[in-house]
CSV table of C-alpha atoms in Angstrom, one decimal:
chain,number,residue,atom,x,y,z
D,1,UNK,CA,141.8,108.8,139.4
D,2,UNK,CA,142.3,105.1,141.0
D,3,UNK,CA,141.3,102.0,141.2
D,4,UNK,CA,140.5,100.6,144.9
D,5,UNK,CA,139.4,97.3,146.5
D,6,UNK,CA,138.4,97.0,149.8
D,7,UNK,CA,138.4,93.6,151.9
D,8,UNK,CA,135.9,93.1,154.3
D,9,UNK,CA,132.1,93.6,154.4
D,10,UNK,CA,131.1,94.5,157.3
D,11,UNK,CA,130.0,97.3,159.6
D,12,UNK,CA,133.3,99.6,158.6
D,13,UNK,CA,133.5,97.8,155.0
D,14,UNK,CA,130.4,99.2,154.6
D,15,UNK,CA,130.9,102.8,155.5
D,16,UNK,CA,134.0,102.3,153.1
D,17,UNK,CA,132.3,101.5,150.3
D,18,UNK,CA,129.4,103.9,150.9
D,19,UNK,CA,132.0,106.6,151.2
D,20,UNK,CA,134.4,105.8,148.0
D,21,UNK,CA,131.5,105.3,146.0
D,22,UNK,CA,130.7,109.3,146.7
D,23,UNK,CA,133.9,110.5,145.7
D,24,UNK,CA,133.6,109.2,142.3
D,25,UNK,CA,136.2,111.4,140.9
D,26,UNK,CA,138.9,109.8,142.9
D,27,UNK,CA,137.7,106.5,143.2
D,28,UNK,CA,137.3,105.6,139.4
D,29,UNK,CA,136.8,101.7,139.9
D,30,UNK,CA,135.4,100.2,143.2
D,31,UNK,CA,135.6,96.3,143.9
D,32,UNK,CA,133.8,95.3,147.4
D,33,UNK,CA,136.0,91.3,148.4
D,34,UNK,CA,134.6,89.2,151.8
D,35,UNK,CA,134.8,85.7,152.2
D,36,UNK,CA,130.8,85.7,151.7
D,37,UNK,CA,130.4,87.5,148.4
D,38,UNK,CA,126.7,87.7,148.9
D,39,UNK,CA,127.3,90.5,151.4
D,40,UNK,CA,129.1,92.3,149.3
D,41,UNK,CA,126.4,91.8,146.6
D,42,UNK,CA,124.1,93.3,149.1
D,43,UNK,CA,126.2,96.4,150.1
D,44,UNK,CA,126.9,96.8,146.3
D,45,UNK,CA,122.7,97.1,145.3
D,46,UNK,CA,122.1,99.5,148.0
D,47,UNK,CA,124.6,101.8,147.6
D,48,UNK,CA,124.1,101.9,143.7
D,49,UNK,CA,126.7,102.6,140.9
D,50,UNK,CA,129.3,100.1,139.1
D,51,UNK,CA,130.9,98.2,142.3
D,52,UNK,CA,132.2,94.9,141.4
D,53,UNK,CA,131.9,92.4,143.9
D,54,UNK,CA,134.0,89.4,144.7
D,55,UNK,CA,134.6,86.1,146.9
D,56,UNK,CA,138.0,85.5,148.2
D,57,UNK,CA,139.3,84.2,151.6
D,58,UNK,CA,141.9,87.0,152.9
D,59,UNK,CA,143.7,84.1,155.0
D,60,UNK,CA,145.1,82.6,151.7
D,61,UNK,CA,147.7,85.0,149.6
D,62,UNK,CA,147.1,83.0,146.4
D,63,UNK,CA,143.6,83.8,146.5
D,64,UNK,CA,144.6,87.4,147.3
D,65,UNK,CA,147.2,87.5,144.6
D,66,UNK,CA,144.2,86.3,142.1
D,67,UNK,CA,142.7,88.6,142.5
D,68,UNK,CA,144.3,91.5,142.9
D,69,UNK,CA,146.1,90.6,139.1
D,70,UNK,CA,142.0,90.3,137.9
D,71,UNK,CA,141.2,93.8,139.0
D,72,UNK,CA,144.4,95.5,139.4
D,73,UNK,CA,143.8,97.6,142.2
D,74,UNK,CA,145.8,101.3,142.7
D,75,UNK,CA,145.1,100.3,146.7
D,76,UNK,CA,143.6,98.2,149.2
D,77,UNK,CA,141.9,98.9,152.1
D,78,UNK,CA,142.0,96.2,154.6
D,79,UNK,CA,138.9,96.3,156.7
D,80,UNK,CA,138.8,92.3,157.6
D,81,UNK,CA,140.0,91.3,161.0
D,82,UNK,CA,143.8,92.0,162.1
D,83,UNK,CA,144.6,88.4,162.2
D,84,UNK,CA,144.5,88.8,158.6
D,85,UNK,CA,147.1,91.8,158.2
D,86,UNK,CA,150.1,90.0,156.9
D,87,UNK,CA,148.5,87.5,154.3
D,88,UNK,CA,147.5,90.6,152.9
D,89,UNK,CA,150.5,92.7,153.0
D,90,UNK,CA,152.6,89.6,151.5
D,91,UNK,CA,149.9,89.2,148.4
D,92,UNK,CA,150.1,93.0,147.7
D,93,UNK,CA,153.4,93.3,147.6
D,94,UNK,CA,153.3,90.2,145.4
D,95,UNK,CA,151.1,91.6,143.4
D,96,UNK,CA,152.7,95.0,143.3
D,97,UNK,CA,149.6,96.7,145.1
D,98,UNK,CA,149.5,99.3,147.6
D,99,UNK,CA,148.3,98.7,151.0
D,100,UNK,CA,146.0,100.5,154.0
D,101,UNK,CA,144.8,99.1,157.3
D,102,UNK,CA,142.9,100.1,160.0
D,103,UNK,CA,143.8,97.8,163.5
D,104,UNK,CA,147.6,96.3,163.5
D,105,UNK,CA,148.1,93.1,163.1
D,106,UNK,CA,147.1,90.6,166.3
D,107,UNK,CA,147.9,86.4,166.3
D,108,UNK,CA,145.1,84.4,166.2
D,109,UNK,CA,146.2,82.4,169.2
D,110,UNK,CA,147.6,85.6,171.4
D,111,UNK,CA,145.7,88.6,172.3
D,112,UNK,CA,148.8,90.9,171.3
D,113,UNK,CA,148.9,94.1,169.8
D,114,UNK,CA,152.1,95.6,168.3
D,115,UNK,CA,153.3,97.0,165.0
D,116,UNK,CA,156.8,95.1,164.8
D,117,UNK,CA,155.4,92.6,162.9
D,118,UNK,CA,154.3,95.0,160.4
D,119,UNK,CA,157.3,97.4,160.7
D,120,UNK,CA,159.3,94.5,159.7
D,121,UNK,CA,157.6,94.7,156.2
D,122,UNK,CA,159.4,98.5,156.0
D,123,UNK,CA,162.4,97.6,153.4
D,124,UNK,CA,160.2,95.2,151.3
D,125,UNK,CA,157.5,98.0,150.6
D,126,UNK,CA,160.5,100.3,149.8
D,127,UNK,CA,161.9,97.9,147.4
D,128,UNK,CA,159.2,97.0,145.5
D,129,UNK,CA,158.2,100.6,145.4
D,130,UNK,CA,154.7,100.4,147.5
D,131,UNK,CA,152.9,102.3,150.2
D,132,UNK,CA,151.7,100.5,153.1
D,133,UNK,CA,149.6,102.8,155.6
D,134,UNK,CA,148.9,101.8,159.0
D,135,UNK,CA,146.2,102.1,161.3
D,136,UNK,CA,144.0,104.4,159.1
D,137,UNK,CA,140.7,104.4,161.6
D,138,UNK,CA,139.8,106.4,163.8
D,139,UNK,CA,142.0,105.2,167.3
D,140,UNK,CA,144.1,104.8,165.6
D,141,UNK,CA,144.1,106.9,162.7
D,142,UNK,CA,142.3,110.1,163.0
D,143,UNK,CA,143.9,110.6,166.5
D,144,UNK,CA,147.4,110.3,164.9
D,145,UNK,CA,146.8,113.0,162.6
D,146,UNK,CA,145.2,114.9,165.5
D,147,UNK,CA,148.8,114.3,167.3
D,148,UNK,CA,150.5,115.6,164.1
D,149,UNK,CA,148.6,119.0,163.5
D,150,UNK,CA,149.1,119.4,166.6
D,151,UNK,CA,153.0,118.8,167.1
D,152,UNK,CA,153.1,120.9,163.4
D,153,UNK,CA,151.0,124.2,164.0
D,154,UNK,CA,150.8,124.6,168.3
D,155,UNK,CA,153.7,122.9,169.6
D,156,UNK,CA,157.7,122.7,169.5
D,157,UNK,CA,157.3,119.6,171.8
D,158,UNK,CA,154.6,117.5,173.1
D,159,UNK,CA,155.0,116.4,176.2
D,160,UNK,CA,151.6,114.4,177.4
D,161,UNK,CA,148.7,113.1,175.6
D,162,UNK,CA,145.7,111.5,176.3
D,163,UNK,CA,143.8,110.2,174.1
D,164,UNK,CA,140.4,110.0,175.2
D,165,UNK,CA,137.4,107.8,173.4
D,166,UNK,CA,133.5,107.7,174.5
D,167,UNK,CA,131.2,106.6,173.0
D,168,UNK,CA,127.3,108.1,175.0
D,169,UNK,CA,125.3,106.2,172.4
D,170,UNK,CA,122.2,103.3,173.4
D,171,UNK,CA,122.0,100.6,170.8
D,172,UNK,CA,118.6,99.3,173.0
D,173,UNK,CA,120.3,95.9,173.7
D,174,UNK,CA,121.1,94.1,176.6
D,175,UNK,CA,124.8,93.5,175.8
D,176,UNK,CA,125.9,94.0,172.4
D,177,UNK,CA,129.8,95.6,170.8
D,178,UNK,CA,130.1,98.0,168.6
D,179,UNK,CA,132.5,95.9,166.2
D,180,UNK,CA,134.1,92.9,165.8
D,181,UNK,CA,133.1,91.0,169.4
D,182,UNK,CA,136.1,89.0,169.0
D,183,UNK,CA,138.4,92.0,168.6
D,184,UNK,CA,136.6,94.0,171.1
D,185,UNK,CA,136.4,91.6,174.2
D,186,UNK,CA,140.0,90.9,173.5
D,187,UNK,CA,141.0,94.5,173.1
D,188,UNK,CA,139.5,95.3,176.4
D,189,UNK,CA,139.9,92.4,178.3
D,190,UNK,CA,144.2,92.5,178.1
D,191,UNK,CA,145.9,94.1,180.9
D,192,UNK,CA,146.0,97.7,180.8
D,193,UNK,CA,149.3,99.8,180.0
D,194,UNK,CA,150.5,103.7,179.6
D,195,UNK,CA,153.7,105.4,179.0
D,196,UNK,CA,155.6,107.4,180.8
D,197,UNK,CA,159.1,108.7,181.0
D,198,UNK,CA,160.3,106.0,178.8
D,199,UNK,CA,159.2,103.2,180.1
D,200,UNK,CA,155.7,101.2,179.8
D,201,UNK,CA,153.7,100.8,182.5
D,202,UNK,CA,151.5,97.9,182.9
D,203,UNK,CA,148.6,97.9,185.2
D,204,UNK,CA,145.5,95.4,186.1
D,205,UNK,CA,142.6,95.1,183.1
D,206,UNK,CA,140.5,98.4,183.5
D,207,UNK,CA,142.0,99.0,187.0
D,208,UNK,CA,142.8,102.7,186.3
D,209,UNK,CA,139.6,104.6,186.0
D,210,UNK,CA,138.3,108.2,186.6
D,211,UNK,CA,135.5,110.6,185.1
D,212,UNK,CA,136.2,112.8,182.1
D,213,UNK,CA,134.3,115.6,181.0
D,214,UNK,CA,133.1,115.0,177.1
D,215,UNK,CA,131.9,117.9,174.4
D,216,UNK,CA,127.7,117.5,174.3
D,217,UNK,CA,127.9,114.5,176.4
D,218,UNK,CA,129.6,115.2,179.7
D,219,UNK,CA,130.9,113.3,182.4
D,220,UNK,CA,131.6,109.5,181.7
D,221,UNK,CA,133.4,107.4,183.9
D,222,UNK,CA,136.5,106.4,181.8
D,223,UNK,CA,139.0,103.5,182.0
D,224,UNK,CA,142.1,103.2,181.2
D,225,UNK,CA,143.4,100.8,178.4
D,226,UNK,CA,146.5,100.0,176.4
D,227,UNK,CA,145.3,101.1,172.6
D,228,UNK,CA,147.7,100.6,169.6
D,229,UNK,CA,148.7,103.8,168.5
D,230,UNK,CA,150.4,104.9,171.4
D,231,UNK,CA,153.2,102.9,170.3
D,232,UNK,CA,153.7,104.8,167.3
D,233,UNK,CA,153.0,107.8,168.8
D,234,UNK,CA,155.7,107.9,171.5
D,235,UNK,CA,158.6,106.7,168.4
D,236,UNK,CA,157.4,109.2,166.5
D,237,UNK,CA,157.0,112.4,168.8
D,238,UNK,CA,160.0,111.6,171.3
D,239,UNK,CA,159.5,114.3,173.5
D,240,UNK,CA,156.2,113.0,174.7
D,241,UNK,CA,156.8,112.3,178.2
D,242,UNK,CA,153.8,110.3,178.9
D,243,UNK,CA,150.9,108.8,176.7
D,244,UNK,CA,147.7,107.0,177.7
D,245,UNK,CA,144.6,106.0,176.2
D,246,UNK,CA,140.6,106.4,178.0
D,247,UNK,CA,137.6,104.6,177.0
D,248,UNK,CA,134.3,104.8,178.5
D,249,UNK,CA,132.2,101.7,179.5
D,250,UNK,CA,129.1,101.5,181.3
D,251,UNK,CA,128.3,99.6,184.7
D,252,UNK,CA,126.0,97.2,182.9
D,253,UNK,CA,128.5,96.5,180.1
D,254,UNK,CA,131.2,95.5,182.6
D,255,UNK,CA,128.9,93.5,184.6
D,256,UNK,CA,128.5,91.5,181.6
D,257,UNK,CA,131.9,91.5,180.4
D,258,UNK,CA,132.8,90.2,184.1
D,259,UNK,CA,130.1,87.2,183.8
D,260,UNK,CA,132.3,86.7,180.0
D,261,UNK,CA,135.3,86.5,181.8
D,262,UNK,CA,134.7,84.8,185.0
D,263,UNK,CA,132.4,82.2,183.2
D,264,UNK,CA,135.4,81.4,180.4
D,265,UNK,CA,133.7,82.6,177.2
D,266,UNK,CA,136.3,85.2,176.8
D,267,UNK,CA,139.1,82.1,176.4
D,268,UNK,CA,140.6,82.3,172.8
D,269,UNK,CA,142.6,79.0,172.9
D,270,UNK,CA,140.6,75.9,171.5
D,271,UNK,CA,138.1,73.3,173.9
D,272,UNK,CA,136.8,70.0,173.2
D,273,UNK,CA,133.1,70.2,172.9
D,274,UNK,CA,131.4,66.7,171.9
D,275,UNK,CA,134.7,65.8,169.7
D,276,UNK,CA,134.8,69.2,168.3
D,277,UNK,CA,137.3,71.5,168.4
D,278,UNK,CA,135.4,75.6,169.4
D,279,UNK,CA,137.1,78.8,170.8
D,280,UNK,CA,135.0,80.0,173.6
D,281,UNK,CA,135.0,83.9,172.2
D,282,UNK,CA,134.4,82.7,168.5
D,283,UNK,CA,131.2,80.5,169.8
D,284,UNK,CA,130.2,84.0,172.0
D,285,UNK,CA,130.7,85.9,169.0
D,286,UNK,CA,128.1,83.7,167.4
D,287,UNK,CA,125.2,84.4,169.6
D,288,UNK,CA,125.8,88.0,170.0
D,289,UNK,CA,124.4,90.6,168.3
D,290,UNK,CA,126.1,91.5,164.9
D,291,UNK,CA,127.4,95.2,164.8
D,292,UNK,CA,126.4,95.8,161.5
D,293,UNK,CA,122.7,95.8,162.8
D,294,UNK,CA,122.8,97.7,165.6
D,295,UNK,CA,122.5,101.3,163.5
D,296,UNK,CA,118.5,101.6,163.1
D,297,UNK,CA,117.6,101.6,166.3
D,298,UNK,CA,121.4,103.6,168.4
D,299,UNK,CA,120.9,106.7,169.4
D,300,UNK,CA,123.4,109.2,170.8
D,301,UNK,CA,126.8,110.1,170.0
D,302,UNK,CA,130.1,109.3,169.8
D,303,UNK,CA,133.1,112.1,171.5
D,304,UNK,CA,136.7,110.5,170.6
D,305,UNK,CA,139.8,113.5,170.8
D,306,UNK,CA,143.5,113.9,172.1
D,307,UNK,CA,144.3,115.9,174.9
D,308,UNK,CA,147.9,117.5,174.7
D,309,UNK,CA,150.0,119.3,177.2
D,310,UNK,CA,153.6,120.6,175.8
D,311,UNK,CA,155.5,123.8,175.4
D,312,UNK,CA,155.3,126.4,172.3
D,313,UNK,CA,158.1,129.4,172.3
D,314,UNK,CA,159.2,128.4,176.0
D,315,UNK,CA,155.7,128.7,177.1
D,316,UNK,CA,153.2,125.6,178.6
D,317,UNK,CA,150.2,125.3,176.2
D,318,UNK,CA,147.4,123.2,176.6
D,319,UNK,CA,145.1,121.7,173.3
D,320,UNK,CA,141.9,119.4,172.9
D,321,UNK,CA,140.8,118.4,169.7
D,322,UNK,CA,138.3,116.0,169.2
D,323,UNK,CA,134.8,114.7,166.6
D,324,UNK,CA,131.8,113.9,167.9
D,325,UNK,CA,129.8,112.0,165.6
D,326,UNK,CA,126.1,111.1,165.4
D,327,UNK,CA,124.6,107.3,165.4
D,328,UNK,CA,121.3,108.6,164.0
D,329,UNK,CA,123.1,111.0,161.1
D,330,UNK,CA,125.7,108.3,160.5
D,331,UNK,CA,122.9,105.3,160.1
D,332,UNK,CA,121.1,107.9,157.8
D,333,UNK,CA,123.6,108.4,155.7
D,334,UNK,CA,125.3,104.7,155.3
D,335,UNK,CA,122.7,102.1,157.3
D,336,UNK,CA,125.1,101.7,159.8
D,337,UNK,CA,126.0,103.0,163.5
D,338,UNK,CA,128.6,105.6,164.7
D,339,UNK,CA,131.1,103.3,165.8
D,340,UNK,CA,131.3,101.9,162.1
D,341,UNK,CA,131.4,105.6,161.0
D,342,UNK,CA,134.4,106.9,162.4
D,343,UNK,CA,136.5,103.9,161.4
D,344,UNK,CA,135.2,103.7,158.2
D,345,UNK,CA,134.9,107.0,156.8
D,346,UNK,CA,139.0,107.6,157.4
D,347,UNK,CA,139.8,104.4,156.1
D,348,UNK,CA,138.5,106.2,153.1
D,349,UNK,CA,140.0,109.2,153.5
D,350,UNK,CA,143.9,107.9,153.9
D,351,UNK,CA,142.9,106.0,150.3
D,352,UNK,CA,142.0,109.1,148.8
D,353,UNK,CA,145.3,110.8,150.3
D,354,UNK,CA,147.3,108.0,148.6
D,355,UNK,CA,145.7,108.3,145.3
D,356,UNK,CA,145.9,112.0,145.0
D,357,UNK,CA,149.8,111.9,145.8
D,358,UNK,CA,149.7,113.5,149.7
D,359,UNK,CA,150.7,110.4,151.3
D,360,UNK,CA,152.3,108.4,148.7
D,361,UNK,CA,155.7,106.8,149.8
D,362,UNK,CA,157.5,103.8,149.3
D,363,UNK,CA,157.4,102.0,152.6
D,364,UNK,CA,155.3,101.2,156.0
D,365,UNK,CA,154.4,104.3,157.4
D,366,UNK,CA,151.6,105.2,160.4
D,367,UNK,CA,149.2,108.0,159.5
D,368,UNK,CA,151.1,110.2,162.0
D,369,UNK,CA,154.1,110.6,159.8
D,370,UNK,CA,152.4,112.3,157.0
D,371,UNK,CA,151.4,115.9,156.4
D,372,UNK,CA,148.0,116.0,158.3
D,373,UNK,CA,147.1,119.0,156.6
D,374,UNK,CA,144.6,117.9,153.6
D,375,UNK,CA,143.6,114.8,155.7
D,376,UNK,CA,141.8,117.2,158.2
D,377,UNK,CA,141.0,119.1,155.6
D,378,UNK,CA,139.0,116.3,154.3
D,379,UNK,CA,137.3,115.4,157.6
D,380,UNK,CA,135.3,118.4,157.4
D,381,UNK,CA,134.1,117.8,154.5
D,382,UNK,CA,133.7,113.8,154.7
D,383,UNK,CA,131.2,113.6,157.7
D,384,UNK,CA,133.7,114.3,160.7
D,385,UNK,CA,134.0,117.7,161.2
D,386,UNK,CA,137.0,118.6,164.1
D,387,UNK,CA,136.7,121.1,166.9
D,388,UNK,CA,139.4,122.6,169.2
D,389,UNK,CA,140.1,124.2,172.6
D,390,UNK,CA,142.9,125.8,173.5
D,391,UNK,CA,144.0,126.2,177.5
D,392,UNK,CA,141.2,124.3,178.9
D,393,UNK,CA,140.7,122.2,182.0
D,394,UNK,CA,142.2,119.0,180.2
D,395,UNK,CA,140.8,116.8,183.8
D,396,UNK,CA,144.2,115.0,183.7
């Protein structure tokens, strides 16, 4: 049915291609890109089949636009690091490609996270006639199109959401993330910030904290943090009078994030060591452990949902949906952990929703303002099946 190319070759890049490779009929032609095409080489023998493989450095849109004129891809799916966004959305739409991501785009030199730069690309997709999707993960992504079904089958207005991520897994290691450490440590070490009643709130870096109750797993101490898609989230559903994202850490992991901090190794501007020119978090991110090898021995699960409070026919109404998602099955079924899972396994999803015509619309547009319908159709059949409650004790 399509031809795809996905950039990246990592922990989600290769769930991806494990994934698109089993839906054949819809993925006709698979090219796996990284900057080290040996990795991809690797990914390409276990999985098996015809994927092509390729070099190219997604910081440079001539190398890009090379090669997306070589293999002429229907879509790609961006699964390098968000820094890398816009190079990549400039070569597509010079190359006339359509385009799906799964973090918005960050600076290199600011931990920042907004879509306006990428918004700003809305009337050039248009024009040329492309698709660009936006945050097609898990949060964000899958909890986008959680808000949606919701705010389309149970709701005439939303009016608070949580969004509520934990992840009760052991990967056996003293300190390790479960992606990117560089994007992690960053994510998590910003100030933290919520809305409500039209305003943003900003408060202190993991200074809001409480214990929520998760499906299987029960209760985690959760913390919370500003997360990306609530800014789509609260344009897109107006009536939502406040929106807040939880993640759950434990003690251990913020001891050591605290040592990180306090110690300078989570600094992302550039030091002089010996005449040469290092960012502290780039050197940590060296001598960590890599996510992409944390799967064999992670057990546990992961519990990510959105908790939503609003009104249907006059009445209050109260809805949970959520995935929980196995390390164990997850590195059984692709070699890599749950963490990689979730993203990656949606990432594939929004591609296949392009390609067979349900989300396919000229312009920038975040997951949430499609029809969810056949994307949570497809989660049940795709590895992440959904559950729901309805008028439970949401703890908030």
């Amino acid at each position: 049915m399509g031809r795809v190319l996905i950039i990246g070759a990592g922990g989600v890049g290769t769930v991806v291609a494990h994934k698109v490779a089993q839906n054949s009929t819809i993925f006709t032609d698979i090219m796996l890109a990284s900057r080290t095409k040996s990795k991809c080489d690797k990914i390409a023998e276990a999985i098996g089949g015809n994927i092509k493989t390729a070099q190219v450095d997604a910081d440079n849109v001539e190398e890009l636009v090379a090669l997306f004129n070589e293999f002429k891809p229907d879509i790609v799916i961006n699964v390098a690091l968000p820094y890398q966004d816009l190079t990549i959305m400039d070569a597509c739409l010079i190359a006339g490609v359509n385009y799906l991501d799964t973090a918005n785009y960050e600076p290199l030199d600011e931990a920042k996270f907004e879509y306006s730069w990428q918004w700003a690309y809305q009337e050039r997709f248009k024009k040329a006639g492309l698709t660009a999707i936006l945050g097609c993960g898990f949060d964000p992504g899958v909890t986008g199109v959680f808000t949606a079904y919701a705010a389309k089958h149970y709701f005439d207005e939303i009016h608070y959401l949580d969004i509520v991520d934990c992840n009760a897994g052991d990967h056996h290691k003293a300190f390790a993330t479960n992606f990117n450490p560089e994007i992690n440590i960053r994510e998590i070490t910003q100030k933290g910030r919520y809305y409500e009643n039209g305003r943003w709130v900003e408060t202190g870096s993991l200074e809001i904290h409480q214990p929520v109750t998760y499906p299987n797993v029960g209760p985690k101490e959760s913390y919370l943090l500003y997360h990306e898609e609530l800014e789509s989230l609260v344009k897109n559903f107006p009536t939502i009078k406040r929106a807040r994202f939880w993640m759950t850490f434990g003690q251990e992991y913020l001891t050591h994030l605290r040592v990180i901090q306090n110690i300078g190794m989570a600094r992302i501007d550039e030091i002089d060591y010996n005449g040469q020119k290092i960012v502290p978090i780039q050197f940590l991110k060296a001598v960590l452990p890599n996510p992409q090898d944390l799967g064999e021995n992670y057990t546990g699960e992961t519990s990510i949902g959105c908790r939503i409070k609003g009104t249907k026919d006059g009445k209050e109404l109260t809805y949970y949906v959520y995935n929980n998602c196995s390390h164990e099955e997850a590195y059984r079924e692709t070699g890599m952990q749950g963490v990689s899972y979730t993203t990656g396994v949606p990432a594939m999803i929004g591609a296949m929703m392009f390609l067979t015509g349900e989300w396919k619309q000229p312009g920038v547009f975040n997951v949430e303002e499609f029809n969810p319908d056949p994307f949570m159709e497809q989660l049940n059949k795709q590895g992440l099946p959904w559950h729901e409650e309805f008028n439970g004790d949401l703890e908030f």
